[in-house]
């Protein structure tokens, strides 16, 4: 009988690598819009490393840790490989950093695709030269404990969004989006069409030719009163 709360699953069901790579060229915002705007991690989780030319795209290797503890995160680093995005939750605790320069350097050596944490980091300046995308809630010099318990490759909640092992994780300057692996083909088809339409709207907006009639139409339909006068007390 496996001990729930202190266990490691070494295998995941993975999406095709070409599916993961296909999402890299799309913005997290466009993907989020094609998912009902419900699958983006909250704004506390932000890019802490220098912006790269290409987006972060990889497959979730999940870690559930006790608040302020990174023992299981160290084990996850040992399991991780190229193309993995380590997603760690420590119940949103902010009092202890969850990783620093030594772990950053080892993650870069392992060629992981990125790291996403619902807590802080430290040694943030070390990220300038490592080329690894790291998303976290901030930084603090206080280090973590290494006691456990925790779990690896189980469903977690990070940034208020559910993440399952093997889900596709996409990140850019705006933040992080979680793409369920079983829904990925349909989402990819939708975002290809949506992105083309969105690009056309941007072009029209820059030239002032974008159709803004929908604003007044929406207000009218919702019963908003438009008064052609100034407000008086």
PDB file of C-alpha atoms in Angstrom:
ATOM      1  CA  UNK A   1       0.000   0.000   0.000  1.00  0.00           C
ATOM      2  CA  UNK A   2       1.454   3.353  -1.064  1.00  0.00           C
ATOM      3  CA  UNK A   3       1.647   6.075   1.575  1.00  0.00           C
ATOM      4  CA  UNK A   4      -0.524   8.958   0.395  1.00  0.00           C
ATOM      5  CA  UNK A   5       1.188  12.242   1.193  1.00  0.00           C
ATOM      6  CA  UNK A   6       4.749  10.931   0.944  1.00  0.00           C
ATOM      7  CA  UNK A   7       5.293   9.170  -2.370  1.00  0.00           C
ATOM      8  CA  UNK A   8       6.927   9.494  -5.766  1.00  0.00           C
ATOM      9  CA  UNK A   9       5.433   8.401  -9.077  1.00  0.00           C
ATOM     10  CA  UNK A  10       8.276   8.040 -11.570  1.00  0.00           C
ATOM     11  CA  UNK A  11       6.163   7.870 -14.744  1.00  0.00           C
ATOM     12  CA  UNK A  12       3.680  10.165 -16.494  1.00  0.00           C
ATOM     13  CA  UNK A  13       1.403   9.978 -19.504  1.00  0.00           C
ATOM     14  CA  UNK A  14       2.967  12.469 -21.918  1.00  0.00           C
ATOM     15  CA  UNK A  15       1.596  14.359 -24.919  1.00  0.00           C
ATOM     16  CA  UNK A  16       3.435  14.077 -28.264  1.00  0.00           C
ATOM     17  CA  UNK A  17       6.540  16.309 -28.308  1.00  0.00           C
ATOM     18  CA  UNK A  18       5.384  17.981 -31.516  1.00  0.00           C
ATOM     19  CA  UNK A  19       2.159  18.997 -29.773  1.00  0.00           C
ATOM     20  CA  UNK A  20       4.123  20.700 -26.994  1.00  0.00           C
ATOM     21  CA  UNK A  21       6.374  22.460 -29.478  1.00  0.00           C
ATOM     22  CA  UNK A  22       3.416  23.673 -31.537  1.00  0.00           C
ATOM     23  CA  UNK A  23       2.134  25.746 -28.606  1.00  0.00           C
ATOM     24  CA  UNK A  24       5.454  27.567 -28.141  1.00  0.00           C
ATOM     25  CA  UNK A  25       4.796  30.128 -30.888  1.00  0.00           C
ATOM     26  CA  UNK A  26       1.475  31.271 -29.410  1.00  0.00           C
ATOM     27  CA  UNK A  27       1.027  33.788 -26.617  1.00  0.00           C
ATOM     28  CA  UNK A  28      -0.265  32.611 -23.274  1.00  0.00           C
ATOM     29  CA  UNK A  29      -3.028  35.222 -23.563  1.00  0.00           C
ATOM     30  CA  UNK A  30      -4.337  33.841 -26.856  1.00  0.00           C
ATOM     31  CA  UNK A  31      -4.323  30.294 -25.497  1.00  0.00           C
ATOM     32  CA  UNK A  32      -6.126  31.475 -22.359  1.00  0.00           C
ATOM     33  CA  UNK A  33      -8.803  33.159 -24.480  1.00  0.00           C
ATOM     34  CA  UNK A  34      -9.415  29.854 -26.248  1.00  0.00           C
ATOM     35  CA  UNK A  35      -9.903  28.124 -22.891  1.00  0.00           C
ATOM     36  CA  UNK A  36     -12.698  30.301 -21.525  1.00  0.00           C
ATOM     37  CA  UNK A  37     -10.121  32.535 -19.788  1.00  0.00           C
ATOM     38  CA  UNK A  38     -10.097  30.073 -16.879  1.00  0.00           C
ATOM     39  CA  UNK A  39      -6.728  28.286 -17.036  1.00  0.00           C
ATOM     40  CA  UNK A  40      -4.172  31.029 -16.378  1.00  0.00           C
ATOM     41  CA  UNK A  41      -2.227  31.003 -13.123  1.00  0.00           C
ATOM     42  CA  UNK A  42      -2.824  34.061 -10.986  1.00  0.00           C
ATOM     43  CA  UNK A  43      -0.764  37.240 -11.245  1.00  0.00           C
ATOM     44  CA  UNK A  44       1.340  36.454  -8.164  1.00  0.00           C
ATOM     45  CA  UNK A  45       3.260  33.900 -10.230  1.00  0.00           C
ATOM     46  CA  UNK A  46       5.426  35.989 -12.523  1.00  0.00           C
ATOM     47  CA  UNK A  47       8.574  35.658 -14.605  1.00  0.00           C
ATOM     48  CA  UNK A  48      11.636  36.142 -12.385  1.00  0.00           C
ATOM     49  CA  UNK A  49      14.320  35.298 -14.958  1.00  0.00           C
ATOM     50  CA  UNK A  50      15.292  37.432 -17.966  1.00  0.00           C
ATOM     51  CA  UNK A  51      12.841  37.351 -20.858  1.00  0.00           C
ATOM     52  CA  UNK A  52      13.915  34.883 -23.555  1.00  0.00           C
ATOM     53  CA  UNK A  53      13.318  35.212 -27.288  1.00  0.00           C
ATOM     54  CA  UNK A  54      10.985  32.206 -27.262  1.00  0.00           C
ATOM     55  CA  UNK A  55       8.232  31.157 -24.885  1.00  0.00           C
ATOM     56  CA  UNK A  56       8.552  28.495 -22.225  1.00  0.00           C
ATOM     57  CA  UNK A  57       6.795  25.320 -23.359  1.00  0.00           C
ATOM     58  CA  UNK A  58       7.100  21.921 -21.748  1.00  0.00           C
ATOM     59  CA  UNK A  59       5.425  19.066 -19.927  1.00  0.00           C
ATOM     60  CA  UNK A  60       4.424  19.293 -16.270  1.00  0.00           C
ATOM     61  CA  UNK A  61       6.396  17.352 -13.680  1.00  0.00           C
ATOM     62  CA  UNK A  62       4.397  18.158 -10.569  1.00  0.00           C
ATOM     63  CA  UNK A  63       5.545  18.467  -6.964  1.00  0.00           C
ATOM     64  CA  UNK A  64       3.373  18.830  -3.867  1.00  0.00           C
ATOM     65  CA  UNK A  65       5.444  20.050  -0.934  1.00  0.00           C
ATOM     66  CA  UNK A  66       4.898  21.025   2.669  1.00  0.00           C
ATOM     67  CA  UNK A  67       4.933  24.841   3.099  1.00  0.00           C
ATOM     68  CA  UNK A  68       8.522  26.113   3.133  1.00  0.00           C
ATOM     69  CA  UNK A  69      10.042  22.680   2.415  1.00  0.00           C
ATOM     70  CA  UNK A  70      11.859  21.620  -0.782  1.00  0.00           C
ATOM     71  CA  UNK A  71      12.995  18.024  -0.125  1.00  0.00           C
ATOM     72  CA  UNK A  72      10.592  16.652  -2.734  1.00  0.00           C
ATOM     73  CA  UNK A  73      11.617  19.377  -5.154  1.00  0.00           C
ATOM     74  CA  UNK A  74      15.188  18.097  -4.976  1.00  0.00           C
ATOM     75  CA  UNK A  75      13.938  14.609  -5.849  1.00  0.00           C
ATOM     76  CA  UNK A  76      11.923  16.035  -8.738  1.00  0.00           C
ATOM     77  CA  UNK A  77      15.071  17.702 -10.092  1.00  0.00           C
ATOM     78  CA  UNK A  78      16.767  14.307 -10.099  1.00  0.00           C
ATOM     79  CA  UNK A  79      13.862  12.881 -12.115  1.00  0.00           C
ATOM     80  CA  UNK A  80      13.541  15.821 -14.518  1.00  0.00           C
ATOM     81  CA  UNK A  81      14.900  15.933 -18.028  1.00  0.00           C
ATOM     82  CA  UNK A  82      14.874  18.029 -21.172  1.00  0.00           C
ATOM     83  CA  UNK A  83      11.417  19.372 -21.972  1.00  0.00           C
ATOM     84  CA  UNK A  84      10.040  19.123 -18.435  1.00  0.00           C
ATOM     85  CA  UNK A  85       8.534  22.068 -16.571  1.00  0.00           C
ATOM     86  CA  UNK A  86       8.712  21.522 -12.825  1.00  0.00           C
ATOM     87  CA  UNK A  87       5.526  22.809 -11.193  1.00  0.00           C
ATOM     88  CA  UNK A  88       5.751  23.007  -7.409  1.00  0.00           C
ATOM     89  CA  UNK A  89       3.071  23.928  -4.914  1.00  0.00           C
ATOM     90  CA  UNK A  90       3.772  24.575  -1.241  1.00  0.00           C
ATOM     91  CA  UNK A  91       0.239  25.758  -0.452  1.00  0.00           C
ATOM     92  CA  UNK A  92       1.200  29.285  -1.420  1.00  0.00           C
ATOM     93  CA  UNK A  93       3.491  29.813   1.571  1.00  0.00           C
ATOM     94  CA  UNK A  94       5.691  32.917   1.210  1.00  0.00           C
ATOM     95  CA  UNK A  95       8.022  32.726   4.219  1.00  0.00           C
ATOM     96  CA  UNK A  96      10.803  30.564   2.716  1.00  0.00           C
ATOM     97  CA  UNK A  97      12.496  30.513  -0.673  1.00  0.00           C
ATOM     98  CA  UNK A  98      12.073  27.172  -2.422  1.00  0.00           C
ATOM     99  CA  UNK A  99      15.215  27.192  -4.557  1.00  0.00           C
ATOM    100  CA  UNK A 100      18.371  29.175  -5.180  1.00  0.00           C
ATOM    101  CA  UNK A 101      21.531  29.305  -7.266  1.00  0.00           C
ATOM    102  CA  UNK A 102      22.679  25.698  -6.768  1.00  0.00           C
ATOM    103  CA  UNK A 103      19.311  24.304  -7.793  1.00  0.00           C
ATOM    104  CA  UNK A 104      19.040  26.759 -10.700  1.00  0.00           C
ATOM    105  CA  UNK A 105      22.421  25.615 -11.985  1.00  0.00           C
ATOM    106  CA  UNK A 106      21.503  21.940 -11.715  1.00  0.00           C
ATOM    107  CA  UNK A 107      18.159  22.525 -13.453  1.00  0.00           C
ATOM    108  CA  UNK A 108      19.987  24.258 -16.308  1.00  0.00           C
ATOM    109  CA  UNK A 109      22.384  21.297 -16.528  1.00  0.00           C
ATOM    110  CA  UNK A 110      19.388  18.959 -16.763  1.00  0.00           C
ATOM    111  CA  UNK A 111      18.034  21.156 -19.598  1.00  0.00           C
ATOM    112  CA  UNK A 112      14.579  21.467 -18.065  1.00  0.00           C
ATOM    113  CA  UNK A 113      12.182  23.642 -20.047  1.00  0.00           C
ATOM    114  CA  UNK A 114      11.247  25.770 -17.043  1.00  0.00           C
ATOM    115  CA  UNK A 115      10.235  26.026 -13.393  1.00  0.00           C
ATOM    116  CA  UNK A 116       6.980  27.307 -11.899  1.00  0.00           C
ATOM    117  CA  UNK A 117       6.604  27.840  -8.130  1.00  0.00           C
ATOM    118  CA  UNK A 118       3.750  29.154  -5.993  1.00  0.00           C
ATOM    119  CA  UNK A 119       6.325  30.531  -3.561  1.00  0.00           C
ATOM    120  CA  UNK A 120       9.482  32.667  -3.569  1.00  0.00           C
ATOM    121  CA  UNK A 121      13.059  31.991  -4.671  1.00  0.00           C
ATOM    122  CA  UNK A 122      16.437  33.437  -3.740  1.00  0.00           C
ATOM    123  CA  UNK A 123      19.761  34.163  -5.510  1.00  0.00           C
ATOM    124  CA  UNK A 124      17.647  35.715  -8.236  1.00  0.00           C
ATOM    125  CA  UNK A 125      20.647  37.416  -9.890  1.00  0.00           C
ATOM    126  CA  UNK A 126      22.051  33.978 -10.716  1.00  0.00           C
ATOM    127  CA  UNK A 127      19.275  33.576 -13.290  1.00  0.00           C
ATOM    128  CA  UNK A 128      20.800  36.255 -15.506  1.00  0.00           C
ATOM    129  CA  UNK A 129      23.289  33.851 -17.074  1.00  0.00           C
ATOM    130  CA  UNK A 130      21.572  30.460 -16.897  1.00  0.00           C
ATOM    131  CA  UNK A 131      18.946  30.846 -19.597  1.00  0.00           C
ATOM    132  CA  UNK A 132      16.260  28.909 -17.726  1.00  0.00           C
ATOM    133  CA  UNK A 133      12.731  30.350 -17.367  1.00  0.00           C
ATOM    134  CA  UNK A 134      11.689  30.588 -13.717  1.00  0.00           C
ATOM    135  CA  UNK A 135       8.287  31.775 -12.534  1.00  0.00           C
ATOM    136  CA  UNK A 136       7.721  32.460  -8.830  1.00  0.00           C
ATOM    137  CA  UNK A 137       5.872  34.810  -6.491  1.00  0.00           C
ATOM    138  CA  UNK A 138       8.919  36.850  -5.506  1.00  0.00           C
ATOM    139  CA  UNK A 139      12.174  36.444  -3.621  1.00  0.00           C
ATOM    140  CA  UNK A 140      13.392  36.213  -0.030  1.00  0.00           C
ATOM    141  CA  UNK A 141      16.807  35.340   1.415  1.00  0.00           C
ATOM    142  CA  UNK A 142      15.264  32.893   3.887  1.00  0.00           C
ATOM    143  CA  UNK A 143      15.988  29.314   2.846  1.00  0.00           C
ATOM    144  CA  UNK A 144      13.748  26.222   2.912  1.00  0.00           C
ATOM    145  CA  UNK A 145      13.577  23.180   5.133  1.00  0.00           C
ATOM    146  CA  UNK A 146      14.316  19.697   3.804  1.00  0.00           C
ATOM    147  CA  UNK A 147      12.117  17.375   5.812  1.00  0.00           C
ATOM    148  CA  UNK A 148       9.114  16.371   3.657  1.00  0.00           C
ATOM    149  CA  UNK A 149       6.585  14.981   3.332  1.00  0.00           C
ATOM    150  CA  UNK A 150       5.323  15.582  -0.190  1.00  0.00           C
ATOM    151  CA  UNK A 151       4.405  13.928  -3.468  1.00  0.00           C
ATOM    152  CA  UNK A 152       5.704  13.895  -7.032  1.00  0.00           C
ATOM    153  CA  UNK A 153       3.686  13.463 -10.223  1.00  0.00           C
ATOM    154  CA  UNK A 154       0.263  13.809  -8.623  1.00  0.00           C
ATOM    155  CA  UNK A 155      -2.398  16.450  -9.390  1.00  0.00           C
ATOM    156  CA  UNK A 156      -1.603  19.790  -7.751  1.00  0.00           C
ATOM    157  CA  UNK A 157      -3.021  23.296  -7.574  1.00  0.00           C
ATOM    158  CA  UNK A 158      -0.546  26.028  -8.503  1.00  0.00           C
ATOM    159  CA  UNK A 159      -1.558  29.642  -8.895  1.00  0.00           C
ATOM    160  CA  UNK A 160      -5.153  28.513  -8.214  1.00  0.00           C
ATOM    161  CA  UNK A 161      -5.104  26.301 -11.312  1.00  0.00           C
ATOM    162  CA  UNK A 162      -5.199  22.497 -11.387  1.00  0.00           C
ATOM    163  CA  UNK A 163      -2.132  20.882 -12.942  1.00  0.00           C
ATOM    164  CA  UNK A 164      -1.865  17.178 -13.754  1.00  0.00           C
ATOM    165  CA  UNK A 165       1.385  15.373 -14.534  1.00  0.00           C
ATOM    166  CA  UNK A 166       1.937  15.535 -18.292  1.00  0.00           C
ATOM    167  CA  UNK A 167      -0.133  18.673 -18.898  1.00  0.00           C
ATOM    168  CA  UNK A 168       1.407  21.214 -21.269  1.00  0.00           C
ATOM    169  CA  UNK A 169       2.750  24.337 -19.536  1.00  0.00           C
ATOM    170  CA  UNK A 170       3.141  27.523 -21.585  1.00  0.00           C
ATOM    171  CA  UNK A 171       4.710  30.694 -20.223  1.00  0.00           C
ATOM    172  CA  UNK A 172       5.638  34.132 -21.535  1.00  0.00           C
ATOM    173  CA  UNK A 173       6.020  37.624 -20.085  1.00  0.00           C
ATOM    174  CA  UNK A 174       2.330  37.693 -19.133  1.00  0.00           C
ATOM    175  CA  UNK A 175       2.506  34.544 -17.002  1.00  0.00           C
ATOM    176  CA  UNK A 176       1.684  30.847 -17.148  1.00  0.00           C
ATOM    177  CA  UNK A 177      -1.142  28.888 -18.772  1.00  0.00           C
ATOM    178  CA  UNK A 178      -1.961  25.208 -18.142  1.00  0.00           C
ATOM    179  CA  UNK A 179      -3.148  23.154 -21.125  1.00  0.00           C
ATOM    180  CA  UNK A 180      -4.682  19.785 -20.156  1.00  0.00           C
ATOM    181  CA  UNK A 181      -2.947  17.163 -22.258  1.00  0.00           C
ATOM    182  CA  UNK A 182      -6.172  15.450 -23.327  1.00  0.00           C
ATOM    183  CA  UNK A 183      -7.659  18.737 -24.559  1.00  0.00           C
ATOM    184  CA  UNK A 184      -4.486  19.958 -26.267  1.00  0.00           C
ATOM    185  CA  UNK A 185      -5.362  18.977 -29.885  1.00  0.00           C
ATOM    186  CA  UNK A 186      -8.688  20.847 -29.816  1.00  0.00           C
ATOM    187  CA  UNK A 187      -7.147  23.857 -28.067  1.00  0.00           C
ATOM    188  CA  UNK A 188      -4.308  24.013 -30.587  1.00  0.00           C
ATOM    189  CA  UNK A 189      -6.758  24.041 -33.494  1.00  0.00           C
ATOM    190  CA  UNK A 190      -8.742  26.822 -31.851  1.00  0.00           C
ATOM    191  CA  UNK A 191      -5.731  28.977 -31.012  1.00  0.00           C
ATOM    192  CA  UNK A 192      -4.365  28.804 -34.560  1.00  0.00           C
ATOM    193  CA  UNK A 193      -7.586  30.377 -35.855  1.00  0.00           C
ATOM    194  CA  UNK A 194      -7.935  32.793 -32.948  1.00  0.00           C
ATOM    195  CA  UNK A 195      -4.363  34.084 -33.233  1.00  0.00           C
ATOM    196  CA  UNK A 196      -4.822  34.956 -36.906  1.00  0.00           C
ATOM    197  CA  UNK A 197      -7.980  36.908 -36.067  1.00  0.00           C
ATOM    198  CA  UNK A 198      -6.281  38.614 -33.133  1.00  0.00           C
ATOM    199  CA  UNK A 199      -3.336  39.707 -35.297  1.00  0.00           C
ATOM    200  CA  UNK A 200      -5.756  41.288 -37.767  1.00  0.00           C
ATOM    201  CA  UNK A 201      -7.424  43.219 -34.925  1.00  0.00           C
ATOM    202  CA  UNK A 202      -4.057  44.533 -33.716  1.00  0.00           C
ATOM    203  CA  UNK A 203      -3.236  45.766 -37.213  1.00  0.00           C
ATOM    204  CA  UNK A 204      -6.607  47.501 -37.448  1.00  0.00           C
ATOM    205  CA  UNK A 205      -6.186  49.051 -33.972  1.00  0.00           C
ATOM    206  CA  UNK A 206      -2.812  50.536 -34.894  1.00  0.00           C
ATOM    207  CA  UNK A 207      -4.351  52.290 -37.884  1.00  0.00           C
ATOM    208  CA  UNK A 208      -7.507  53.356 -36.037  1.00  0.00           C
ATOM    209  CA  UNK A 209      -9.681  51.225 -38.312  1.00  0.00           C
ATOM    210  CA  UNK A 210     -10.844  48.693 -35.739  1.00  0.00           C
ATOM    211  CA  UNK A 211     -14.614  48.320 -35.363  1.00  0.00           C
ATOM    212  CA  UNK A 212     -15.594  49.614 -31.900  1.00  0.00           C
ATOM    213  CA  UNK A 213     -19.359  49.510 -32.407  1.00  0.00           C
ATOM    214  CA  UNK A 214     -19.602  46.420 -30.208  1.00  0.00           C
ATOM    215  CA  UNK A 215     -19.025  48.550 -27.089  1.00  0.00           C
ATOM    216  CA  UNK A 216     -22.187  50.654 -27.437  1.00  0.00           C
ATOM    217  CA  UNK A 217     -24.118  47.655 -28.723  1.00  0.00           C
ATOM    218  CA  UNK A 218     -23.164  45.680 -25.618  1.00  0.00           C
ATOM    219  CA  UNK A 219     -24.050  48.529 -23.263  1.00  0.00           C
ATOM    220  CA  UNK A 220     -27.409  48.956 -24.973  1.00  0.00           C
ATOM    221  CA  UNK A 221     -28.198  45.261 -24.711  1.00  0.00           C
ATOM    222  CA  UNK A 222     -27.332  45.298 -21.001  1.00  0.00           C
ATOM    223  CA  UNK A 223     -29.562  48.277 -20.305  1.00  0.00           C
ATOM    224  CA  UNK A 224     -26.935  50.962 -19.685  1.00  0.00           C
ATOM    225  CA  UNK A 225     -28.301  54.519 -19.874  1.00  0.00           C
ATOM    226  CA  UNK A 226     -26.288  56.984 -21.984  1.00  0.00           C
ATOM    227  CA  UNK A 227     -27.042  60.592 -20.894  1.00  0.00           C
ATOM    228  CA  UNK A 228     -25.971  63.416 -23.184  1.00  0.00           C
ATOM    229  CA  UNK A 229     -25.445  65.846 -20.311  1.00  0.00           C
ATOM    230  CA  UNK A 230     -23.106  66.497 -17.373  1.00  0.00           C
ATOM    231  CA  UNK A 231     -23.650  65.072 -13.890  1.00  0.00           C
ATOM    232  CA  UNK A 232     -25.401  67.435 -11.456  1.00  0.00           C
ATOM    233  CA  UNK A 233     -25.634  67.121  -7.666  1.00  0.00           C
TER     234      UNK A 233
END
